[in-house]
XYZ file of N, CA and C in Angstrom:
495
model
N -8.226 60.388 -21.426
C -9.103 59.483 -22.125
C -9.902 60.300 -23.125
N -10.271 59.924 -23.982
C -10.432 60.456 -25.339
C -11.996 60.707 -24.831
N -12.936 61.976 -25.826
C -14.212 61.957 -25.324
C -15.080 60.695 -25.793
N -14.668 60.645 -26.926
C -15.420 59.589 -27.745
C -15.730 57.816 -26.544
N -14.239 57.712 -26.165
C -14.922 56.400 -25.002
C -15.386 56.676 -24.458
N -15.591 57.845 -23.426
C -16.083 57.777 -22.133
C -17.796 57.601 -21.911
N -17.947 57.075 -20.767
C -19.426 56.717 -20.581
C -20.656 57.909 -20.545
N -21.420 57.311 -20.649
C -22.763 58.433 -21.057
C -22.791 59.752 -20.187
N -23.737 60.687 -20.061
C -23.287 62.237 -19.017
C -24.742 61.657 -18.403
N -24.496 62.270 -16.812
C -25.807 61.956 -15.984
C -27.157 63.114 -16.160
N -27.742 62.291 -16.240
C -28.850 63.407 -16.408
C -29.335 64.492 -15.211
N -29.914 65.422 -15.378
C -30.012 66.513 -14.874
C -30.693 66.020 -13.665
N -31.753 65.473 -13.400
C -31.927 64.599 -11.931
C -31.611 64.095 -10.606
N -30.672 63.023 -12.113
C -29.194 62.133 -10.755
C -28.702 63.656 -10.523
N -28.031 64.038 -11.038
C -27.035 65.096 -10.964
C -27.831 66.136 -9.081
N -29.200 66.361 -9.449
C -29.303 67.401 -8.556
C -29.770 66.089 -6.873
N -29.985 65.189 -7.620
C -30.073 63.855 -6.742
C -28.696 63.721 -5.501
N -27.716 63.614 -6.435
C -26.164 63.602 -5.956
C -26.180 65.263 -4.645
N -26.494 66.242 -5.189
C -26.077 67.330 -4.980
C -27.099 67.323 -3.669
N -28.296 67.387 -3.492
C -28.967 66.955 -2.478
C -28.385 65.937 -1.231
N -27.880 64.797 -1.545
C -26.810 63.776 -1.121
C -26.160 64.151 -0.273
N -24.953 65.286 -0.659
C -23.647 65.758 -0.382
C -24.624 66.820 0.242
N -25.144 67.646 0.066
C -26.064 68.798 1.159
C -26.074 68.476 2.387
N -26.912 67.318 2.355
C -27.563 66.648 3.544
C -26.390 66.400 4.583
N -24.781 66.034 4.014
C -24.123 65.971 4.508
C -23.063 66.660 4.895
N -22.722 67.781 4.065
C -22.126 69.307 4.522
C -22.608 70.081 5.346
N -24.045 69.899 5.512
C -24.680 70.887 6.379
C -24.110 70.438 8.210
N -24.465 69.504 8.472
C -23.918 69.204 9.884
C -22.313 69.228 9.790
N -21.546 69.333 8.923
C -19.856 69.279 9.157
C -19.849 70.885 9.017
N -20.334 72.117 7.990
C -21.057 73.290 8.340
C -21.098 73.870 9.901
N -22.090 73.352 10.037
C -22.762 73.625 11.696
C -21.239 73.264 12.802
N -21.025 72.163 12.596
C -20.103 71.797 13.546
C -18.481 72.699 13.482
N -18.376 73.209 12.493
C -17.012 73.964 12.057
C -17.173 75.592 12.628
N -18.510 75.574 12.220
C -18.742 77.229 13.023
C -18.873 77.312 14.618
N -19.572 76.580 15.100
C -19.593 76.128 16.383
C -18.334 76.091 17.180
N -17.143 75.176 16.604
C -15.821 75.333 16.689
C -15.325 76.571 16.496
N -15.579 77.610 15.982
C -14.927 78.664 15.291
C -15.192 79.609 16.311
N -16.574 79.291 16.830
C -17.379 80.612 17.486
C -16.970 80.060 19.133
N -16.572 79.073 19.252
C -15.930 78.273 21.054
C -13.937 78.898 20.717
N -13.424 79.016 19.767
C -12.096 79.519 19.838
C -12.402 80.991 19.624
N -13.591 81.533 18.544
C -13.168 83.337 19.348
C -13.439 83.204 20.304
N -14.457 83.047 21.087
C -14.793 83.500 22.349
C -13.828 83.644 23.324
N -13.140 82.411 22.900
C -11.686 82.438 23.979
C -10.496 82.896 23.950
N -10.345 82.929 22.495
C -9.659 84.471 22.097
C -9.779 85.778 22.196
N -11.296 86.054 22.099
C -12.114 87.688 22.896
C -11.731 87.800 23.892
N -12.387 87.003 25.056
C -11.869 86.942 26.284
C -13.332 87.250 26.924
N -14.220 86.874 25.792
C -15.579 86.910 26.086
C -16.549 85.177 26.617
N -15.938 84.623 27.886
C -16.325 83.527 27.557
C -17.102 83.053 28.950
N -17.915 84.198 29.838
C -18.940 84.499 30.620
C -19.654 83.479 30.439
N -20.871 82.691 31.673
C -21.744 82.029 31.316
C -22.625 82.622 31.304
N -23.859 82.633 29.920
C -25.044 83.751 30.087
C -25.003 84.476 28.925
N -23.736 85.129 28.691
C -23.150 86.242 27.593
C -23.769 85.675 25.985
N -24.071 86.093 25.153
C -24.602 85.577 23.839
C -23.180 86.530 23.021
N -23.045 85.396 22.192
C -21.791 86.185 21.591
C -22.107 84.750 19.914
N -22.058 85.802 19.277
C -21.749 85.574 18.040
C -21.040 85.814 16.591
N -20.826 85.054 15.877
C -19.626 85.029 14.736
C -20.385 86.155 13.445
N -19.922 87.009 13.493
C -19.581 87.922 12.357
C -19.952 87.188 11.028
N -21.204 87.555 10.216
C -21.895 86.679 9.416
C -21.067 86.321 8.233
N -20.444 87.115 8.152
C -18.931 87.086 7.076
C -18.232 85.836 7.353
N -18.121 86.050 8.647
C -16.584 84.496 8.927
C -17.888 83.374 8.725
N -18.932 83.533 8.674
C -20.099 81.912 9.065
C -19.894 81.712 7.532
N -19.893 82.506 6.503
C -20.347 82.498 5.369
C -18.337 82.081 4.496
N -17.877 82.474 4.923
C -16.596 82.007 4.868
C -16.280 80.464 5.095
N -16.722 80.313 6.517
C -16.120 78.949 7.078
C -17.401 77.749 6.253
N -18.676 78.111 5.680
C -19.279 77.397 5.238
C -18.537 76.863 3.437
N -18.374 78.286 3.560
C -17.516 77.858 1.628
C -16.547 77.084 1.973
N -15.821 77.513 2.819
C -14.792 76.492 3.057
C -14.989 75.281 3.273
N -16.071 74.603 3.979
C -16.312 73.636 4.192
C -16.857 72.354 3.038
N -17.464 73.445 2.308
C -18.170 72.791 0.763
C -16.538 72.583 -0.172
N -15.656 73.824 -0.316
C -14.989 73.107 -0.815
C -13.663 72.309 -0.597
N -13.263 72.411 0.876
C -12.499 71.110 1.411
C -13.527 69.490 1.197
N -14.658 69.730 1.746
C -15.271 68.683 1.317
C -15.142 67.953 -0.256
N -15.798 68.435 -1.364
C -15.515 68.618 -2.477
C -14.087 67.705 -3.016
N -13.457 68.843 -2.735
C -11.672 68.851 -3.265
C -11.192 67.520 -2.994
N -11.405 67.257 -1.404
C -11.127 65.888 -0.484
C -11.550 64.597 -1.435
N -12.947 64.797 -1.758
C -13.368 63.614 -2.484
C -12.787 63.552 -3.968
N -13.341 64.720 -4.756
C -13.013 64.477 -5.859
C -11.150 64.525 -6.132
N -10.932 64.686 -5.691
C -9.131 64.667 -6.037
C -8.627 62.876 -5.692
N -9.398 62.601 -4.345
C -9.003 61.376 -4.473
C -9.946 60.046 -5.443
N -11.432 60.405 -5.528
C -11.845 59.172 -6.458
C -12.323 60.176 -7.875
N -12.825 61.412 -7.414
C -13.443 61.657 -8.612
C -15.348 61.732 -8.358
N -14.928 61.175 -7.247
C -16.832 61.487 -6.661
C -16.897 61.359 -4.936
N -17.689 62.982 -4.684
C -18.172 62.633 -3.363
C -19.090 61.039 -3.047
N -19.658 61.175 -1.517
C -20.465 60.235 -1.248
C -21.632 60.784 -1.978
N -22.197 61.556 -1.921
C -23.512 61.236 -3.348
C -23.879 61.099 -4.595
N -22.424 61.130 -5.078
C -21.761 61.194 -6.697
C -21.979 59.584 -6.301
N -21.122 58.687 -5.733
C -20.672 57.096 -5.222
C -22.496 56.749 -5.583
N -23.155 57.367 -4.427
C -24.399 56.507 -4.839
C -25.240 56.626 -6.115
N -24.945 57.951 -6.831
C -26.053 57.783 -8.266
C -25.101 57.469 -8.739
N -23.834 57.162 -9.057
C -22.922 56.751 -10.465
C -22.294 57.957 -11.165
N -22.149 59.017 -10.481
C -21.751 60.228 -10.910
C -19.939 60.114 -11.032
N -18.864 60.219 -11.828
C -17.999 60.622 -11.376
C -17.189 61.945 -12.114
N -16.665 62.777 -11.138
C -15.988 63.807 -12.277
C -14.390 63.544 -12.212
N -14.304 63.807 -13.919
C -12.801 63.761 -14.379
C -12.511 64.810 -14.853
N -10.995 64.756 -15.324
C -10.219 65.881 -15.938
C -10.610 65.373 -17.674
N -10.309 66.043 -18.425
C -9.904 65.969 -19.879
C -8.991 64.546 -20.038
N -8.160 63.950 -19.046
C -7.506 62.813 -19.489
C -8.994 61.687 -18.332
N -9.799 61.751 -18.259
C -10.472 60.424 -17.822
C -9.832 60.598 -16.174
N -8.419 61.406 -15.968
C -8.147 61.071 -14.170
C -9.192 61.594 -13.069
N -9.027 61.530 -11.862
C -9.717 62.655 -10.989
C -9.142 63.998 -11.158
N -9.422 64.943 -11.155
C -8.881 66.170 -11.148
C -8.037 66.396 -9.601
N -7.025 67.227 -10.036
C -6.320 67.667 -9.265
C -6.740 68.747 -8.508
N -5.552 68.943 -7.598
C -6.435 70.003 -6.245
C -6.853 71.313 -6.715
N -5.763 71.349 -7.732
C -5.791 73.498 -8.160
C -7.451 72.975 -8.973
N -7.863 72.278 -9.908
C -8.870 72.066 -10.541
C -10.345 71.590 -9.759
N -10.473 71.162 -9.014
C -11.029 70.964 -7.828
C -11.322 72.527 -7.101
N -10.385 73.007 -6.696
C -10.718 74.804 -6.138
C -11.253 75.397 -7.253
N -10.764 75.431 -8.190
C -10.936 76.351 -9.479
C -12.998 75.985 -10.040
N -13.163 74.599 -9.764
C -14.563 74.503 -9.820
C -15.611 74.443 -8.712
N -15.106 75.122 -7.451
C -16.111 74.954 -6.850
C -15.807 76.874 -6.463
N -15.025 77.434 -6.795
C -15.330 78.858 -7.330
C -15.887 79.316 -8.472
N -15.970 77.914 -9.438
C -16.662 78.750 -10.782
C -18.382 78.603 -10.279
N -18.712 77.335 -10.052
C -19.367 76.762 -8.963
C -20.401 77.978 -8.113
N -19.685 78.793 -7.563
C -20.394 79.825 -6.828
C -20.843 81.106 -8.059
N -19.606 81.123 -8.695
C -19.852 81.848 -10.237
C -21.208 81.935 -11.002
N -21.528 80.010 -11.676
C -22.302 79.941 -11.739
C -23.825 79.824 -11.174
N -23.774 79.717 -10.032
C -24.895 80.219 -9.119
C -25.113 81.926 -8.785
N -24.472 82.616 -9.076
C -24.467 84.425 -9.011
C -25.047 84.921 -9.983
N -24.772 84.059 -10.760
C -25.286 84.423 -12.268
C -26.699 83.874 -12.357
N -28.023 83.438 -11.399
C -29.016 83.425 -11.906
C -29.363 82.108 -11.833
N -27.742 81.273 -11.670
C -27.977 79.929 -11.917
C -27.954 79.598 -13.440
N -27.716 80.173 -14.283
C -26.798 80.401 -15.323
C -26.229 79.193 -16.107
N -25.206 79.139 -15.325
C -24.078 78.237 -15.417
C -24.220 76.632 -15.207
N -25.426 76.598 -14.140
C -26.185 75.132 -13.695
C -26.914 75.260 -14.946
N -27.725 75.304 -15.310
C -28.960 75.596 -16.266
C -27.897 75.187 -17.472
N -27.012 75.426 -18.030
C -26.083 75.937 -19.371
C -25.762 73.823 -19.243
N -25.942 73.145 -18.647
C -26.198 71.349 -19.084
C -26.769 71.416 -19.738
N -28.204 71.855 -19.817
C -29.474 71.507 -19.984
C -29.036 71.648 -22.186
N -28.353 73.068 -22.397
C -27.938 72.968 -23.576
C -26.793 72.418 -24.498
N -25.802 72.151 -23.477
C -24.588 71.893 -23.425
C -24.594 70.083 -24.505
N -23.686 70.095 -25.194
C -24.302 68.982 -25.904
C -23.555 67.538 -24.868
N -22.442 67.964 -24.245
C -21.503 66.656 -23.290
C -22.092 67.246 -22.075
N -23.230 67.964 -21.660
C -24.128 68.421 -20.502
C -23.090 68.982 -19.750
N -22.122 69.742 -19.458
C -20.913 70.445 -18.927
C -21.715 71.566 -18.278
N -21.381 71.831 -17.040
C -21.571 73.658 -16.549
C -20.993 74.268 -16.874
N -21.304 75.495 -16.513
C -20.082 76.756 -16.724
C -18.895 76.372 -16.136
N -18.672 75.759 -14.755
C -17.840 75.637 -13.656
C -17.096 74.406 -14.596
N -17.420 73.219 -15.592
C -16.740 72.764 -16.214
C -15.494 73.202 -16.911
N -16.123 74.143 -17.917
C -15.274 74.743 -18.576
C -14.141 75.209 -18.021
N -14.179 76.138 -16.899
C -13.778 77.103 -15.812
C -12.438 75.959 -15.714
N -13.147 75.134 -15.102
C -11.978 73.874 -14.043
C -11.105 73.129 -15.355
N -11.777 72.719 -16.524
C -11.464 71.605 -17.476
C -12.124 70.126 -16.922
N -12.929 70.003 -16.312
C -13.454 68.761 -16.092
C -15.117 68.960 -16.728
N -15.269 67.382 -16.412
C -16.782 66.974 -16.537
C -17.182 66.306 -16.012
N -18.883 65.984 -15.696
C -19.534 64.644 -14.936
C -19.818 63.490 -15.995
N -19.242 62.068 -15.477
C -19.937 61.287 -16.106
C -20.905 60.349 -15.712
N -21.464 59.304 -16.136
C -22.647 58.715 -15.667
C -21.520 56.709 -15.588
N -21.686 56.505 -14.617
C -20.769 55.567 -14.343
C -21.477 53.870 -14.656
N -21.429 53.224 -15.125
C -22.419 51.742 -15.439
C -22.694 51.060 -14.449
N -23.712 50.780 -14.443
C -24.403 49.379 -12.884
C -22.863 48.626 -12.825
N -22.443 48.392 -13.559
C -21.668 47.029 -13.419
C -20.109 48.023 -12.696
N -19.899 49.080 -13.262
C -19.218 49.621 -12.717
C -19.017 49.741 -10.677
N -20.367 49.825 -10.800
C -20.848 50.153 -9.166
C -20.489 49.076 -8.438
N -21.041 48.028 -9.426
C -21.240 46.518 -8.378
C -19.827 45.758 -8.250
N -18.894 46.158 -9.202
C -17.816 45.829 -8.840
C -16.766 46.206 -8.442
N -16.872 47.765 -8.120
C -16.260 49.056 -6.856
C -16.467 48.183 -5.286
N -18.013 47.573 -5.975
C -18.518 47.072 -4.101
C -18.428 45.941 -3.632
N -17.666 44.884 -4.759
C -17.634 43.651 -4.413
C -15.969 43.498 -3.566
N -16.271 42.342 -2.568
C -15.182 41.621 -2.251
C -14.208 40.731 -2.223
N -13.376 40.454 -2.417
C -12.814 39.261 -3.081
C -13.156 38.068 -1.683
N -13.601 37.140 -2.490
C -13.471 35.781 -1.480
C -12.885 35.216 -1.213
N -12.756 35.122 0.139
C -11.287 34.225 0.576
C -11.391 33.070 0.910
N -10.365 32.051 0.444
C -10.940 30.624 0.598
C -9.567 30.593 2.148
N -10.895 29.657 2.753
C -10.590 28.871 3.821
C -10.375 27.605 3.612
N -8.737 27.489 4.567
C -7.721 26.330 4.609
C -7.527 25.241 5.668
């Protein structure tokens, strides 16, 4: 889809609005994945005593958390184009043709993603000048966020009525 149609870019707000959203909700799938991780070494150690304190190597916590942000991520945006907190402010991200981005593009931005957060925050900040408000991690992937219309929303959420016979 051409840039010229597409709908307005979300402002810097919604945007950290959304991102807050999806936090709130990675963090307990987070917690619960390491937890899992740290109940199969143990039983793989052969360390699995009652009493014993045994813990995951801050590396694998910090691993299995990226992982989790971007299976999460990838999951959503590959299939609509917006997590659940993208869904509630009207956020959605596309490719250069208007689609959802694909999986390799999806990984590719939630590594630029960490990129631009190394850098100072950099790369988040670089909307603020950006004239189609793009991150660094945009460029990186080939996608962008757009800002989706009320009417858009309300009719994602409507149901069709069924007449009774």
């Amino acid at each position: 889809m051409p840039t010229s149609s597409l709908p307005g870019t979300p402002a810097l707000p919604r945007r950290l609005l959304a991102l807050l959203y999806d936090t709130l909700l990675v963090i307990p799938l987070i917690g619960v994945t390491v937890a899992l991780a740290t109940v199969v070494s143990m039983a793989l150690s052969g360390n699995s005593a009652a009493g014993d304190y045994y813990q995951l190597h801050p590396q694998w916590v910090q691993l299995i958390a990226f992982g989790c942000v971007v299976t999460f991520c990838t999951a959503f945006w590959h299939k609509s184009g917006q997590t659940l907190g993208m869904q509630a402010w009207r956020v959605k991200l596309v490719d250069s043709s208007g689609a959802p981005p694909t999986v390799g593009r999806c990984v590719l931005r939630c590594a630029g993603a960490l990129l631009s957060a190394a850098c100072l925050g950099l790369g988040y900040a670089w909307c603020l000048v950006d004239r189609r408000g793009r991150y660094w991690h945009d460029y990186f992937s080939g996608t962008e966020l757009l800002l989706l219309p009320k009417a858009a929303k309300r009719a994602a959420q409507a149901k069709p009525v069924s007449e009774s016979g």
